[in-house]
Amino acid sequence: MPSFRYRPVHDRVAVPLEGRRWPSRTVTAAPLWVPVDLRDGNQALADPMDPERKRRMFELFLAMGFKEIEVGYPSASRTDFDFVRLLVEHDLVPDDVTPVVFTAARRDLIERTYASIEGLPRAVVHLYTATAPTWRDVVLGHGRDELRALITEAAEDVARAAEGRPGVRFEFSPEVFNLTEPDYVLEVCNGLSALWDASPDRPVIHNLPATVEVATPNVYADQIEYMDRHLDRRDGVILSVHPHNDRGTGVACAELAVLAGAQRVEGCLFGNGERTGNVDLVTLALNLHAQGVDPMIDFSDIDVIRETVEHCNRIPVHPRHPYGGDLVYTAFSGTHQDAIKKGFAHHERRSAELGVTPDRAPWAVPYLPIDPRDVGRDYEAVIRVNSQSGKGGVAYVLRAEHGLDLPRGLQADFSRAVQAEAELSGGEVTGERLWELFQATYAGRTGPVELLRWKVEGADGEHAFTGDFVVGGREARGEGTGVGPLAALTAALRGLGVDVEITGYTEHAVPASAHPASVGPGGAESVAAAYVECRAGDATAWGVGLASSVLTAAVDAVVSAANAALGAPGAPGA
């Protein structure tokens, strides 16, 4: 790789910061959020948004609670101009929301921008000019003094057009701030603060973009802290950042910039933007949420947010995208699944101990940084099964989707069948397929023994079992007694030459809502599940029964387990 062609950032721009303070700070409150999807994000789309998509995105921002929204670059296209006019003429901007409009430093463009917001009681006019040496030399052809004069002249035009409009405030972005000499940026920004009379009552926004990310995030934090310390009229300035993601560290740049003194962050939902994108506001805000800090934006239905953004951008969100992707709360790994399953059980117990509902209890579930329900997800897709999954994950899906609480031995036994299925298919084993496989493996298994009719008589002690069986293809009456119905059943089988021993038994009720297919035509309110492990010779096997009565489920499970054990290697005659 010809790495010698590139210079490290410290050779390109000095960062004159000593005694940095940001590394020891913590974030305790959300910054001001400004989504720029309708302008910056839209400029990055191969198929820019039409008016319908723009309006849908704008309405999403309102529903989420954003109070400042960049609505377009009205001097750049007729579509953007008309959209801003639509907001004005149809009174679509709530009283507590401030639109932002973007303009380059040119008089005719500034005039066009003001024409678009005519009638708005509040707005921010956002002026930008690239200031970095490479841009000055290669793109603009201006020296430092000449460019500063151009910016000042444009800023005067911005101020003049706002006379008599106290609801209009000003924003300036020295584009490519992170590659501009700090003393030059400070000189330009301080000049505009004075020109625009920055004050706490009418603050000026100085937005400092990492337009092309070129350094580790700590460098950007140093640059922001330098500006935070040296800006004039600091109480009348809102220090804003606009990181891009060229190095894949845009989120970290924004987080460290806030530690360094930034009060406002511009970005896009899910990070759409030029090249590798703008900073991702979803990740930033939910990172705060995961640290116990209210992001002050509503992410309670992350799927609606994602689907809206995908529709408007016509770009899919990656399934592994932090917090919002389809798979970010899903575990396939067996060790992860086991830990999550145990974490959910612990969370339920802890909620009960505290006397609060699970959605109010402190969250501490392994591998899940936030409760999926916080963002509108349920727990059904938290654990999914493939060849990497273990017994805990398989058991979790059967419990979550079908209400079955498998004993530990059965979990291990069934996981082997699932593993074989997953390796054969080479993909995921869905919940539906998992249920089909479970039934085929354990419920109603046929073999050398068939029970046609039966009855049990007895009370708490001795029971008598009488049944009509088919054994080895021949029908026979079997009778047996024992302490309990199942002991009587195995005695009846022994009388017919079928020697099986019950080595494990558990049962539980399954709500009909969790497993309606098991209830049958009777429409019972609940169904019983019985799990039986039987031994025949050296072979053991599990059987499962599902029925509207516990006894019927238990008898079915014994017969199914007996057939499996008798047909297994090590069974008599096998």
mmCIF file of N, CA and C in Angstrom, residues 242-303:
data_model
loop_
_atom_site.group_PDB
_atom_site.id
_atom_site.type_symbol
_atom_site.label_atom_id
_atom_site.label_comp_id
_atom_site.label_asym_id
_atom_site.label_seq_id
_atom_site.Cartn_x
_atom_site.Cartn_y
_atom_site.Cartn_z
ATOM 1 N N HIS A 242 -20.740 18.831 13.488
ATOM 2 C CA HIS A 242 -21.342 18.137 12.339
ATOM 3 C C HIS A 242 -20.307 17.137 11.826
ATOM 4 N N PRO A 243 -20.148 16.008 12.521
ATOM 5 C CA PRO A 243 -19.117 15.044 12.095
ATOM 6 C C PRO A 243 -19.594 14.168 10.939
ATOM 7 N N HIS A 244 -18.666 13.892 10.047
ATOM 8 C CA HIS A 244 -18.882 12.863 9.033
ATOM 9 C C HIS A 244 -18.194 11.578 9.485
ATOM 10 N N ASN A 245 -18.227 10.555 8.645
ATOM 11 C CA ASN A 245 -17.887 9.212 9.113
ATOM 12 C C ASN A 245 -16.860 8.526 8.219
ATOM 13 N N ASP A 246 -15.954 9.306 7.610
ATOM 14 C CA ASP A 246 -15.022 8.734 6.639
ATOM 15 C C ASP A 246 -14.124 7.659 7.242
ATOM 16 N N ARG A 247 -13.777 7.798 8.510
ATOM 17 C CA ARG A 247 -12.943 6.808 9.186
ATOM 18 C C ARG A 247 -13.773 5.806 9.982
ATOM 19 N N GLY A 248 -15.110 5.945 9.933
ATOM 20 C CA GLY A 248 -15.965 5.048 10.691
ATOM 21 C C GLY A 248 -16.057 5.385 12.162
ATOM 22 N N THR A 249 -15.642 6.614 12.527
ATOM 23 C CA THR A 249 -15.661 6.994 13.948
ATOM 24 C C THR A 249 -16.468 8.267 14.177
ATOM 25 N N GLY A 250 -17.458 8.505 13.316
ATOM 26 C CA GLY A 250 -18.263 9.713 13.441
ATOM 27 C C GLY A 250 -18.987 9.805 14.764
ATOM 28 N N VAL A 251 -19.532 8.692 15.241
ATOM 29 C CA VAL A 251 -20.234 8.697 16.525
ATOM 30 C C VAL A 251 -19.268 9.057 17.653
ATOM 31 N N ALA A 252 -18.092 8.450 17.652
ATOM 32 C CA ALA A 252 -17.103 8.758 18.691
ATOM 33 C C ALA A 252 -16.678 10.225 18.623
ATOM 34 N N CYS A 253 -16.518 10.764 17.409
ATOM 35 C CA CYS A 253 -16.167 12.183 17.263
ATOM 36 C C CYS A 253 -17.225 13.064 17.927
ATOM 37 N N ALA A 254 -18.490 12.764 17.684
ATOM 38 C CA ALA A 254 -19.561 13.575 18.261
ATOM 39 C C ALA A 254 -19.584 13.454 19.779
ATOM 40 N N GLU A 255 -19.431 12.234 20.281
ATOM 41 C CA GLU A 255 -19.476 12.037 21.730
ATOM 42 C C GLU A 255 -18.329 12.761 22.428
ATOM 43 N N LEU A 256 -17.134 12.675 21.866
ATOM 44 C CA LEU A 256 -15.999 13.362 22.477
ATOM 45 C C LEU A 256 -16.124 14.873 22.311
ATOM 46 N N ALA A 257 -16.717 15.313 21.195
ATOM 47 C CA ALA A 257 -16.919 16.755 20.996
ATOM 48 C C ALA A 257 -17.860 17.327 22.055
ATOM 49 N N VAL A 258 -18.897 16.566 22.418
ATOM 50 C CA VAL A 258 -19.808 17.024 23.473
ATOM 51 C C VAL A 258 -19.063 17.119 24.802
ATOM 52 N N LEU A 259 -18.196 16.148 25.080
ATOM 53 C CA LEU A 259 -17.358 16.243 26.287
ATOM 54 C C LEU A 259 -16.481 17.489 26.250
ATOM 55 N N ALA A 260 -16.085 17.882 25.033
ATOM 56 C CA ALA A 260 -15.167 19.009 24.866
ATOM 57 C C ALA A 260 -15.867 20.359 24.841
ATOM 58 N N GLY A 261 -17.190 20.387 24.946
ATOM 59 C CA GLY A 261 -17.887 21.671 25.021
ATOM 60 C C GLY A 261 -18.964 21.899 23.991
ATOM 61 N N ALA A 262 -19.141 20.981 23.031
ATOM 62 C CA ALA A 262 -20.206 21.153 22.031
ATOM 63 C C ALA A 262 -21.568 21.044 22.701
ATOM 64 N N GLN A 263 -22.500 21.911 22.289
ATOM 65 C CA GLN A 263 -23.847 21.927 22.866
ATOM 66 C C GLN A 263 -24.914 21.433 21.895
ATOM 67 N N ARG A 264 -24.533 21.225 20.660
ATOM 68 C CA ARG A 264 -25.503 20.929 19.601
ATOM 69 C C ARG A 264 -24.857 19.967 18.616
ATOM 70 N N VAL A 265 -25.631 19.003 18.104
ATOM 71 C CA VAL A 265 -25.094 18.011 17.166
ATOM 72 C C VAL A 265 -26.007 17.928 15.950
ATOM 73 N N GLU A 266 -25.424 18.094 14.767
ATOM 74 C CA GLU A 266 -26.136 17.880 13.514
ATOM 75 C C GLU A 266 -25.789 16.499 12.970
ATOM 76 N N GLY A 267 -26.808 15.798 12.493
ATOM 77 C CA GLY A 267 -26.560 14.478 11.923
ATOM 78 C C GLY A 267 -27.795 13.950 11.248
ATOM 79 N N CYS A 268 -27.773 12.684 10.869
ATOM 80 C CA CYS A 268 -28.882 12.057 10.166
ATOM 81 C C CYS A 268 -29.313 10.791 10.887
ATOM 82 N N LEU A 269 -30.588 10.466 10.766
ATOM 83 C CA LEU A 269 -31.073 9.204 11.315
ATOM 84 C C LEU A 269 -30.421 8.054 10.550
ATOM 85 N N PHE A 270 -29.794 7.177 11.280
ATOM 86 C CA PHE A 270 -29.087 6.012 10.739
ATOM 87 C C PHE A 270 -27.889 6.398 9.877
ATOM 88 N N GLY A 271 -27.483 7.688 9.898
ATOM 89 C CA GLY A 271 -26.186 8.067 9.363
ATOM 90 C C GLY A 271 -26.070 8.256 7.875
ATOM 91 N N ASN A 272 -27.194 8.379 7.140
ATOM 92 C CA ASN A 272 -27.075 8.621 5.706
ATOM 93 C C ASN A 272 -26.357 9.946 5.454
ATOM 94 N N GLY A 273 -25.497 9.981 4.445
ATOM 95 C CA GLY A 273 -24.783 11.206 4.095
ATOM 96 C C GLY A 273 -23.736 10.913 3.047
ATOM 97 N N GLU A 274 -23.043 11.959 2.615
ATOM 98 C CA GLU A 274 -22.025 11.790 1.579
ATOM 99 C C GLU A 274 -20.966 10.773 2.003
ATOM 100 N N ARG A 275 -20.427 10.070 1.007
ATOM 101 C CA ARG A 275 -19.377 9.069 1.208
ATOM 102 C C ARG A 275 -19.824 8.027 2.246
ATOM 103 N N THR A 276 -19.161 7.937 3.378
ATOM 104 C CA THR A 276 -19.566 6.944 4.382
ATOM 105 C C THR A 276 -20.611 7.488 5.342
ATOM 106 N N GLY A 277 -21.060 8.706 5.125
ATOM 107 C CA GLY A 277 -22.213 9.192 5.870
ATOM 108 C C GLY A 277 -21.943 10.270 6.882
ATOM 109 N N ASN A 278 -23.050 10.874 7.358
ATOM 110 C CA ASN A 278 -23.016 11.810 8.479
ATOM 111 C C ASN A 278 -23.077 11.027 9.781
ATOM 112 N N VAL A 279 -22.867 11.728 10.874
ATOM 113 C CA VAL A 279 -22.977 11.048 12.155
ATOM 114 C C VAL A 279 -24.412 10.563 12.356
ATOM 115 N N ASP A 280 -24.546 9.423 13.000
ATOM 116 C CA ASP A 280 -25.831 8.745 13.165
ATOM 117 C C ASP A 280 -26.501 9.192 14.466
ATOM 118 N N LEU A 281 -27.616 9.915 14.350
ATOM 119 C CA LEU A 281 -28.310 10.424 15.539
ATOM 120 C C LEU A 281 -29.000 9.318 16.328
ATOM 121 N N VAL A 282 -29.414 8.248 15.663
ATOM 122 C CA VAL A 282 -30.040 7.142 16.378
ATOM 123 C C VAL A 282 -29.052 6.518 17.359
ATOM 124 N N THR A 283 -27.864 6.217 16.857
ATOM 125 C CA THR A 283 -26.851 5.610 17.720
ATOM 126 C C THR A 283 -26.430 6.563 18.825
ATOM 127 N N LEU A 284 -26.203 7.817 18.482
ATOM 128 C CA LEU A 284 -25.789 8.800 19.488
ATOM 129 C C LEU A 284 -26.803 8.913 20.614
ATOM 130 N N ALA A 285 -28.071 9.082 20.245
ATOM 131 C CA ALA A 285 -29.097 9.307 21.252
ATOM 132 C C ALA A 285 -29.329 8.070 22.109
ATOM 133 N N LEU A 286 -29.346 6.890 21.487
ATOM 134 C CA LEU A 286 -29.592 5.684 22.266
ATOM 135 C C LEU A 286 -28.361 5.253 23.048
ATOM 136 N N ASN A 287 -27.174 5.684 22.644
ATOM 137 C CA ASN A 287 -26.003 5.504 23.511
ATOM 138 C C ASN A 287 -26.202 6.239 24.830
ATOM 139 N N LEU A 288 -26.767 7.438 24.767
ATOM 140 C CA LEU A 288 -27.071 8.171 25.999
ATOM 141 C C LEU A 288 -28.105 7.417 26.823
ATOM 142 N N HIS A 289 -29.159 6.963 26.161
ATOM 143 C CA HIS A 289 -30.212 6.211 26.855
ATOM 144 C C HIS A 289 -29.624 5.024 27.605
ATOM 145 N N ALA A 290 -28.686 4.313 26.961
ATOM 146 C CA ALA A 290 -28.073 3.136 27.573
ATOM 147 C C ALA A 290 -27.190 3.494 28.763
ATOM 148 N N GLN A 291 -26.854 4.784 28.904
ATOM 149 C CA GLN A 291 -26.065 5.250 30.049
ATOM 150 C C GLN A 291 -26.928 5.923 31.105
ATOM 151 N N GLY A 292 -28.246 5.827 30.943
ATOM 152 C CA GLY A 292 -29.140 6.414 31.932
ATOM 153 C C GLY A 292 -29.419 7.887 31.738
ATOM 154 N N VAL A 293 -29.082 8.426 30.553
ATOM 155 C CA VAL A 293 -29.316 9.839 30.250
ATOM 156 C C VAL A 293 -30.470 9.931 29.244
ATOM 157 N N ASP A 294 -31.495 10.693 29.579
ATOM 158 C CA ASP A 294 -32.646 10.849 28.692
ATOM 159 C C ASP A 294 -32.223 11.595 27.426
ATOM 160 N N PRO A 295 -32.352 10.967 26.235
ATOM 161 C CA PRO A 295 -31.932 11.658 25.007
ATOM 162 C C PRO A 295 -32.887 12.763 24.584
ATOM 163 N N MET A 296 -34.067 12.845 25.225
ATOM 164 C CA MET A 296 -35.064 13.882 24.934
ATOM 165 C C MET A 296 -35.643 13.751 23.531
ATOM 166 N N ILE A 297 -35.503 12.589 22.925
ATOM 167 C CA ILE A 297 -36.090 12.266 21.627
ATOM 168 C C ILE A 297 -36.771 10.914 21.787
ATOM 169 N N ASP A 298 -37.925 10.737 21.148
ATOM 170 C CA ASP A 298 -38.734 9.537 21.320
ATOM 171 C C ASP A 298 -38.328 8.463 20.316
ATOM 172 N N PHE A 299 -37.726 7.390 20.822
ATOM 173 C CA PHE A 299 -37.354 6.243 19.989
ATOM 174 C C PHE A 299 -38.174 5.014 20.372
ATOM 175 N N SER A 300 -39.373 5.211 20.906
ATOM 176 C CA SER A 300 -40.150 4.097 21.444
ATOM 177 C C SER A 300 -40.710 3.168 20.370
ATOM 178 N N ASP A 301 -40.617 3.549 19.096
ATOM 179 C CA ASP A 301 -41.015 2.639 18.007
ATOM 180 C C ASP A 301 -39.943 2.681 16.934
ATOM 181 N N ILE A 302 -38.836 2.008 17.215
ATOM 182 C CA ILE A 302 -37.673 2.085 16.330
ATOM 183 C C ILE A 302 -37.965 1.497 14.959
ATOM 184 N N ASP A 303 -38.885 0.525 14.880
ATOM 185 C CA ASP A 303 -39.170 -0.080 13.577
ATOM 186 C C ASP A 303 -39.896 0.890 12.656
#
